Short mmCIF file of C-alpha atoms in Angstrom, two decimals:
data_model
loop_
_atom_site.label_atom_id
_atom_site.label_comp_id
_atom_site.label_asym_id
_atom_site.label_seq_id
_atom_site.Cartn_x
_atom_site.Cartn_y
_atom_site.Cartn_z
CA MET A 16 14.02 17.94 29.98
CA PHE A 17 16.81 16.10 28.17
CA ASN A 18 20.55 16.54 27.69
CA LYS A 19 20.20 15.76 24.00
CA ILE A 20 17.50 14.38 21.71
CA ILE A 21 18.34 12.19 18.73
CA ILE A 22 15.71 11.87 16.01
CA PHE A 23 15.91 8.99 13.55
CA GLY A 24 13.95 9.97 10.45
CA LEU A 25 13.46 13.55 9.25
CA GLY A 26 10.15 13.29 7.48
CA LEU A 27 7.04 15.32 8.19
CA ILE A 28 6.63 13.90 11.70
CA GLY A 29 10.30 13.87 12.70
CA GLY A 30 10.83 17.39 11.38
CA SER A 31 7.69 18.72 13.06
CA ILE A 32 8.70 17.19 16.39
CA ALA A 33 12.14 18.80 16.07
CA LYS A 34 10.56 22.21 15.48
CA ASP A 35 8.35 21.86 18.55
CA ILE A 36 11.26 20.64 20.69
CA LYS A 37 13.24 23.72 19.75
CA LYS A 38 10.27 26.08 20.13
CA ASN A 39 9.48 24.77 23.61
CA LYS A 40 13.14 24.53 24.70
CA ILE A 41 12.90 20.86 25.67
CA THR A 42 16.64 20.36 24.99
CA ASN A 43 19.60 22.46 23.91
CA ASN A 44 20.90 19.85 21.48
CA ILE A 45 18.86 18.19 18.71
CA LEU A 46 20.69 15.65 16.55
CA ALA A 47 19.20 13.65 13.71
CA TYR A 48 19.94 10.78 11.37
CA ASP A 49 18.27 10.34 7.99
CA ILE A 50 19.17 8.29 4.93
CA SER A 51 18.82 11.49 2.88
CA GLN A 52 21.76 13.83 3.34
CA SER A 53 19.78 16.58 1.63
CA ASN A 54 17.17 16.31 4.41
CA ILE A 55 19.91 16.64 7.02
CA LYS A 56 21.44 19.64 5.26
CA TYR A 57 18.06 21.34 4.93
CA ALA A 58 17.25 20.72 8.60
CA ILE A 59 20.60 22.12 9.78
CA ASP A 60 20.50 25.11 7.43
CA SER A 61 16.93 25.86 8.53
CA HIS A 62 17.87 25.53 12.23
CA ILE A 63 15.39 22.68 12.71
CA ILE A 64 18.15 20.51 14.19
CA ASP A 65 21.60 21.33 15.53
CA SER A 66 23.72 18.61 13.96
CA TYR A 67 23.97 15.23 12.27
CA TYR A 68 24.09 12.06 14.37
CA ASP A 69 26.86 9.78 13.07
CA PHE A 70 26.55 6.88 15.56
CA ASN A 71 29.74 7.87 17.37
CA ASP A 72 28.27 9.62 20.42
CA LYS A 73 27.11 7.59 23.39
CA ILE A 74 23.42 7.73 24.28
CA THR A 75 23.35 8.44 27.99
CA GLU A 76 20.99 8.52 30.96
CA ASN A 77 19.33 11.87 30.32
CA ASP A 78 19.00 11.55 26.54
CA LEU A 79 15.91 10.83 24.44
CA VAL A 80 15.82 8.78 21.23
CA ILE A 81 12.88 9.37 18.88
CA ILE A 82 12.30 6.88 16.05
CA ALA A 83 10.31 8.67 13.37
CA ALA A 84 11.20 6.32 10.53
CA PRO A 85 9.21 3.59 8.70
CA LEU A 86 8.26 0.60 10.86
CA SER A 87 10.48 -1.79 8.91
CA SER A 88 13.57 0.28 9.79
CA TYR A 89 13.13 0.02 13.58
CA GLY A 90 15.31 -3.07 13.80
CA TYR A 91 18.15 -1.45 11.86
CA ILE A 92 18.08 1.63 14.12
CA LEU A 93 17.99 -0.37 17.36
CA ASP A 94 20.80 -2.61 16.13
CA LYS A 95 22.94 0.46 15.42
CA ILE A 96 22.39 2.11 18.80
CA SER A 97 22.28 -0.94 21.07
CA ASN A 98 26.04 -0.81 21.79
CA LEU A 99 25.99 2.98 22.23
CA ILE A 100 23.57 3.02 25.16
CA ASP A 101 25.12 3.99 28.47
CA GLY A 102 22.65 4.00 31.34
CA ASN A 103 18.89 4.04 30.76
CA PRO A 104 17.96 6.66 28.16
CA LEU A 105 14.35 6.72 27.02
CA ILE A 106 13.40 5.60 23.51
CA ILE A 107 10.09 6.42 21.84
CA ASP A 108 8.63 5.89 18.40
CA VAL A 109 5.80 7.62 16.55
CA GLY A 110 4.56 4.73 14.43
CA SER A 111 0.99 3.79 13.64
CA VAL A 112 1.20 0.12 14.73
CA LYS A 113 2.12 -0.99 18.25
CA SER A 114 1.61 -4.72 18.85
CA PHE A 115 4.59 -5.75 16.73
CA VAL A 116 6.92 -3.59 18.88
CA LYS A 117 6.02 -5.48 22.07
CA ASN A 118 5.36 -8.93 20.60
CA ASN A 119 8.16 -9.17 18.04
CA LEU A 120 10.69 -6.35 17.87
CA LEU A 121 11.76 -5.73 21.48
CA LYS A 122 12.25 -9.41 22.33
CA LYS A 123 15.51 -9.30 20.35
CA TYR A 124 17.13 -6.67 22.53
CA ASN A 125 18.58 -6.30 26.01
CA ALA A 126 16.76 -4.92 29.03
CA LYS A 127 18.10 -1.39 28.52
CA ILE A 128 16.16 -1.17 25.27
CA ARG A 129 13.16 -3.30 26.24
CA ASN A 130 12.49 -1.52 29.52
CA ASN A 131 13.02 2.01 28.23
CA PHE A 132 11.16 1.82 24.93
CA ILE A 133 7.88 3.78 25.27
CA PRO A 134 5.67 3.27 22.18
CA CYS A 135 3.88 6.48 21.14
CA HIS A 136 1.54 7.47 18.32
CA PRO A 137 0.67 11.13 17.72
CA ILE A 138 -2.65 11.39 15.88
CA ALA A 139 -1.52 14.10 13.50
CA GLY A 140 -0.12 14.33 10.01
CA LEU A 141 -0.57 15.24 6.38
CA GLU A 142 -0.45 13.36 3.10
CA LYS A 143 2.80 15.22 2.41
CA SER A 144 6.11 13.84 3.63
CA SER A 145 9.68 15.17 4.11
CA VAL A 146 11.18 17.67 6.51
CA GLN A 147 10.53 20.45 4.02
CA ASN A 148 6.82 20.10 4.80
CA SER A 149 7.27 19.94 8.58
CA ILE A 150 5.08 22.22 10.67
CA SER A 151 5.60 23.80 14.05
CA GLY A 152 2.47 23.17 16.12
CA LEU A 153 1.41 20.07 14.17
CA PHE A 154 0.68 18.24 17.44
CA LEU A 155 -1.00 21.11 19.27
CA GLU A 156 -4.25 19.90 20.90
CA LYS A 157 -3.90 16.54 19.10
CA LYS A 158 -4.14 13.17 20.82
CA VAL A 159 -1.00 11.14 21.44
CA ILE A 160 -1.51 7.48 22.33
CA ILE A 161 1.09 5.92 24.62
CA THR A 162 0.99 2.17 25.22
CA LYS A 163 3.42 2.09 28.17
CA ASN A 164 3.07 4.56 31.02
CA ASN A 165 6.04 6.86 31.64
CA ASP A 166 5.72 10.21 33.41
CA LYS A 167 8.66 11.86 31.66
CA ILE A 168 7.36 10.96 28.18
CA ILE A 169 3.87 12.12 29.13
CA ASP A 170 5.40 15.45 30.17
CA PHE A 171 7.36 15.60 26.91
CA TRP A 172 4.21 15.38 24.79
CA LYS A 173 2.29 17.77 27.02
CA ASN A 174 5.10 20.30 26.68
CA ILE A 175 4.59 20.40 22.92
CA GLY A 176 0.85 20.83 23.39
CA SER A 177 -0.51 17.31 22.89
CA LYS A 178 -3.26 15.47 24.76
CA VAL A 179 -1.94 12.18 26.12
CA GLU A 180 -3.95 8.99 26.45
CA ILE A 181 -2.75 5.60 27.70
CA MET A 182 -3.97 2.52 25.82
CA ASN A 183 -2.84 -1.08 25.41
CA ASP A 184 -1.15 -2.21 22.18
CA SER A 185 -3.92 -4.41 20.85
CA ASP A 186 -6.70 -1.86 21.41
CA HIS A 187 -4.56 0.76 19.68
CA ASP A 188 -4.01 -1.37 16.59
CA ASP A 189 -7.69 -2.33 16.42
CA ILE A 190 -8.91 1.26 16.68
CA PHE A 191 -6.52 2.74 14.16
CA ALA A 192 -7.04 -0.07 11.68
CA LEU A 193 -10.54 1.36 11.28
CA THR A 194 -10.05 5.08 11.85
CA SER A 195 -6.78 5.49 9.91
CA HIS A 196 -5.42 2.46 8.06
CA LEU A 197 -8.61 1.37 6.24
CA PRO A 198 -9.48 4.80 4.72
CA GLN A 199 -5.86 5.03 3.56
CA LEU A 200 -6.04 1.58 1.97
CA ILE A 201 -9.28 2.50 0.19
CA SER A 202 -7.71 5.73 -1.05
CA PHE A 203 -4.72 3.93 -2.53
CA TYR A 204 -7.03 1.42 -4.19
CA LEU A 205 -9.13 4.17 -5.73
CA LYS A 206 -5.97 5.72 -7.14
CA SER A 207 -4.95 2.38 -8.66
CA THR A 208 -8.27 2.13 -10.53
CA ASN A 209 -7.44 5.34 -12.43
CA ILE A 210 -10.68 7.05 -11.40
CA ASN A 211 -10.16 10.70 -12.26
CA TYR A 212 -10.31 12.87 -9.14
CA ASN A 213 -8.82 15.86 -10.96
CA SER A 214 -11.49 18.35 -9.97
CA ASP A 215 -11.44 21.86 -8.51
CA ASN A 216 -14.27 20.86 -6.16
CA VAL A 217 -12.97 21.60 -2.66
CA LEU A 218 -14.71 18.69 -0.95
CA LEU A 219 -13.62 16.18 -3.61
CA GLN A 220 -10.04 17.40 -3.16
CA LYS A 221 -10.25 16.81 0.58
CA HIS A 222 -11.93 13.43 0.10
CA SER A 223 -9.16 12.25 -2.24
CA ARG A 224 -6.10 13.81 -0.57
CA LEU A 225 -5.02 10.56 1.11
CA GLN A 226 -4.29 9.17 -2.35
CA ASN A 227 -1.11 11.30 -2.32
CA SER A 228 0.33 9.73 0.86
CA ASN A 229 3.71 8.00 0.96
CA VAL A 230 3.19 4.44 -0.30
CA LEU A 231 6.41 3.08 1.23
CA ILE A 232 5.51 4.25 4.73
CA TRP A 233 1.99 2.89 4.45
CA SER A 234 3.03 -0.48 3.03
CA ASP A 235 4.78 -1.14 6.37
CA ILE A 236 1.66 -0.16 8.31
CA PHE A 237 -0.56 -2.42 6.19
CA ASN A 238 1.86 -5.32 6.62
CA PHE A 239 2.26 -4.99 10.40
CA ASN A 240 -1.47 -4.50 11.13
CA LYS A 241 -3.05 -6.68 8.47
CA SER A 242 -5.17 -8.83 10.81
CA PHE A 243 -7.11 -5.88 12.23
CA ILE A 244 -7.32 -4.13 8.85
CA ASN A 245 -8.70 -7.27 7.20
CA LYS A 246 -11.35 -7.54 9.93
CA TYR A 247 -12.76 -4.13 9.02
CA LEU A 248 -12.10 -4.49 5.30
CA LYS A 249 -14.44 -7.48 5.29
CA GLU A 250 -17.27 -5.42 6.79
CA TYR A 251 -16.52 -2.52 4.47
CA ARG A 252 -16.87 -4.75 1.42
CA GLN A 253 -20.13 -6.14 2.78
CA ASN A 254 -21.50 -2.59 3.00
CA LEU A 255 -20.41 -1.89 -0.58
CA PHE A 256 -22.08 -5.10 -1.77
CA LEU A 257 -25.25 -4.13 0.06
CA PHE A 258 -25.41 -0.79 -1.75
CA LYS A 259 -24.76 -2.52 -5.07
CA ASP A 260 -27.46 -5.11 -4.47
CA TYR A 261 -29.98 -2.41 -3.64
CA PHE A 262 -29.15 -0.60 -6.88
CA ILE A 263 -29.47 -3.77 -8.92
CA HIS A 264 -32.91 -4.43 -7.46
CA ASN A 265 -34.02 -0.76 -7.57
CA ASN A 266 -34.45 -0.69 -3.81
CA TYR A 267 -33.94 3.05 -3.46
CA SER A 268 -35.77 3.35 -0.16
CA GLU A 269 -33.12 1.17 1.50
CA ILE A 270 -30.31 3.12 -0.20
CA LEU A 271 -31.70 6.39 1.13
CA ASN A 272 -32.13 4.84 4.57
CA LEU A 273 -28.45 3.79 4.68
CA LEU A 274 -27.34 7.23 3.53
CA GLU A 275 -29.51 8.88 6.16
CA ASN A 276 -27.93 6.66 8.83
CA SER A 277 -24.44 7.52 7.66
CA ILE A 278 -25.03 11.26 7.83
CA GLN A 279 -26.53 10.98 11.32
CA ILE A 280 -23.37 9.21 12.49
CA THR A 281 -21.09 11.73 10.78
CA ASP A 282 -22.75 15.07 11.52
CA LYS A 283 -21.37 16.02 14.92
CA GLY A 284 -19.99 19.43 14.11
CA ASN A 285 -17.74 18.04 11.36
CA PHE A 286 -19.31 20.23 8.69
CA ASP A 287 -19.69 23.51 10.59
CA ASN A 288 -16.91 25.38 8.76
CA ILE A 289 -17.83 24.37 5.20
CA THR A 290 -18.94 27.28 3.04
CA ASN A 291 -17.68 26.44 -0.46
CA TYR A 292 -19.67 23.40 -1.53
CA ASN A 293 -21.14 24.17 -4.98
CA TYR A 294 -20.28 21.64 -7.65
CA LYS A 295 -20.21 21.44 -11.43
CA LYS A 296 -22.58 19.06 -13.15
CA ASP A 297 -19.56 17.17 -14.47
CA ASP A 298 -18.68 16.19 -10.89
CA GLU A 299 -22.12 14.85 -10.02
CA LEU A 300 -21.42 11.15 -10.61
CA LEU A 301 -18.05 11.27 -8.88
CA ILE A 302 -19.58 12.99 -5.86
CA ILE A 303 -22.36 10.42 -5.57
CA CYS A 304 -19.92 7.51 -5.88
CA SER A 305 -17.62 9.11 -3.31
CA ILE A 306 -20.58 9.47 -0.95
CA LEU A 307 -21.27 5.73 -1.29
CA ILE A 308 -17.60 4.94 -0.63
CA ALA A 309 -17.55 7.12 2.49
CA SER A 310 -20.91 5.83 3.71
CA SER A 311 -19.72 2.23 3.48
CA LEU A 312 -16.91 3.15 5.85
CA ILE A 313 -19.06 5.19 8.24
CA LEU A 314 -21.58 2.33 8.52
CA ILE A 315 -19.02 -0.11 9.96
CA ASP A 316 -20.57 -0.92 13.30
CA ASP A 317 -17.57 -0.43 15.61
CA LEU A 318 -17.05 3.13 14.46
CA LYS A 319 -19.74 4.49 16.74
CA TYR A 320 -17.68 3.37 19.76
CA ILE A 321 -14.35 4.84 18.64
CA ALA A 322 -15.29 7.96 16.68
CA ASP A 323 -13.23 10.13 19.05
CA TYR A 324 -10.05 8.64 17.54
CA CYS A 325 -10.78 9.73 13.98
CA GLY A 326 -8.04 12.06 12.81
CA SER A 327 -7.95 14.63 10.03
CA GLY A 328 -7.42 11.98 7.35
CA PHE A 329 -10.61 10.14 8.26
CA LYS A 330 -12.57 13.37 8.55
CA ASP A 331 -11.41 14.58 5.16
CA PHE A 332 -12.13 11.19 3.58
CA THR A 333 -15.74 11.35 4.82
CA ILE A 334 -16.28 15.10 4.37
CA ILE A 335 -17.99 14.41 1.04
CA LEU A 336 -21.05 13.31 3.08
CA PHE A 337 -21.67 17.02 3.65
CA TYR A 338 -23.69 17.01 0.43
CA LEU A 339 -26.23 14.62 1.92
CA LYS A 340 -27.18 17.03 4.69
CA TYR A 341 -26.72 20.49 3.27
CA PHE A 342 -27.05 20.35 -0.49
CA LEU A 343 -29.04 17.42 -1.81
CA ASP A 344 -32.60 17.09 -0.61
CA SER A 345 -34.06 13.60 -0.79
CA LYS A 346 -35.99 14.19 -4.03
CA GLU A 347 -32.99 15.55 -5.90
CA LEU A 348 -30.78 12.82 -4.50
CA LEU A 349 -33.21 10.13 -5.60
CA ASP A 350 -33.29 11.53 -9.12
CA ILE A 351 -29.50 11.51 -9.32
CA LEU A 352 -29.26 7.95 -8.00
CA GLN A 353 -31.81 6.68 -10.51
CA LYS A 354 -30.29 8.56 -13.43
CA ASN A 355 -26.79 7.25 -12.72
CA LYS A 356 -27.75 3.72 -11.69
CA GLU A 357 -25.65 1.77 -14.21
CA ASN A 358 -22.59 3.96 -13.79
CA ILE A 359 -22.84 3.65 -10.00
CA ILE A 360 -23.09 -0.16 -10.23
CA ASN A 361 -20.01 -0.20 -12.47
CA PHE A 362 -18.17 2.04 -10.01
CA LEU A 363 -19.04 -0.16 -7.04
CA THR A 364 -18.00 -3.24 -9.02
CA LYS A 365 -14.51 -1.79 -9.36
CA LEU A 366 -14.22 -1.85 -5.57
CA GLU A 367 -15.20 -5.52 -5.23
CA ASN A 368 -11.58 -6.61 -5.60
CA ILE A 369 -10.15 -4.31 -2.94
CA LYS A 370 -7.84 -6.29 -0.68
CA LEU A 371 -4.81 -5.82 1.49
#
């Protein structure tokens, strides 16, 4: 499809794209730039890429540039390549925020960059970063959102097994503020409160895995999409406050009603493959509090319209709700809620100060 492909950023996403490009023979020449020379060396030695890009080669008509670096580095990369462009090569990114590209970033550059920049967002990833954790097939059967229609880029993603959907920039940023950015923000906040998630419980491990994500990458995402994130954060906090108020006033019927609503929204085949769900008594309070955290997210009203865009991070964050349907009957759940009332209120109070 392309004479050569240049990838800027050899993290999990950039490395995984390179593996799929090579596997599907989309080009014969993969070059990459990364601030870490050890990443470049590993990628070359492992035959993930063919060589290092040193900003000396022209970027010509039938080339593809892929920006797989943090959002705040886009300007640096475009500045470096702007004088190297010969013709109209295509440029894509894989970032999680789109409006700033159209409304802020691209206005600084000439028509060759503005007209040929196709914003993309593959809905795939892990909490792990670096090319050493890259995976061939990471994007197989996963959605890729494109906010500017281009047949060649659509074919590129389809050739590595992705499902392409066209969407405008603002809708994209609104949807992923709720289905991706907010659960990540909550996870980082929980980690900052020093709540101990060191448990061998499989579902707790999945629920808390986002806490290990790359803070530097996510700080860019939070900064560039803060208006949409704050919109949903406000509703999330309202749901937390509602749970807390019900506990304070011993209104357990309303608590159980909210939990029942949250499991009805969540249970659409999400729990079918779970077999290992037993827990130790020591984990009981943490599981209940995690259920309340996940329920407060699930109960945000807009989620019912955009649930199809929830990726693996969102699903793992809310997987703890499995216990509501398959393990805790209402009588047992009520006993646990009543027994742990004060500890639960204290836990919810810790979340009152969550902010972007």
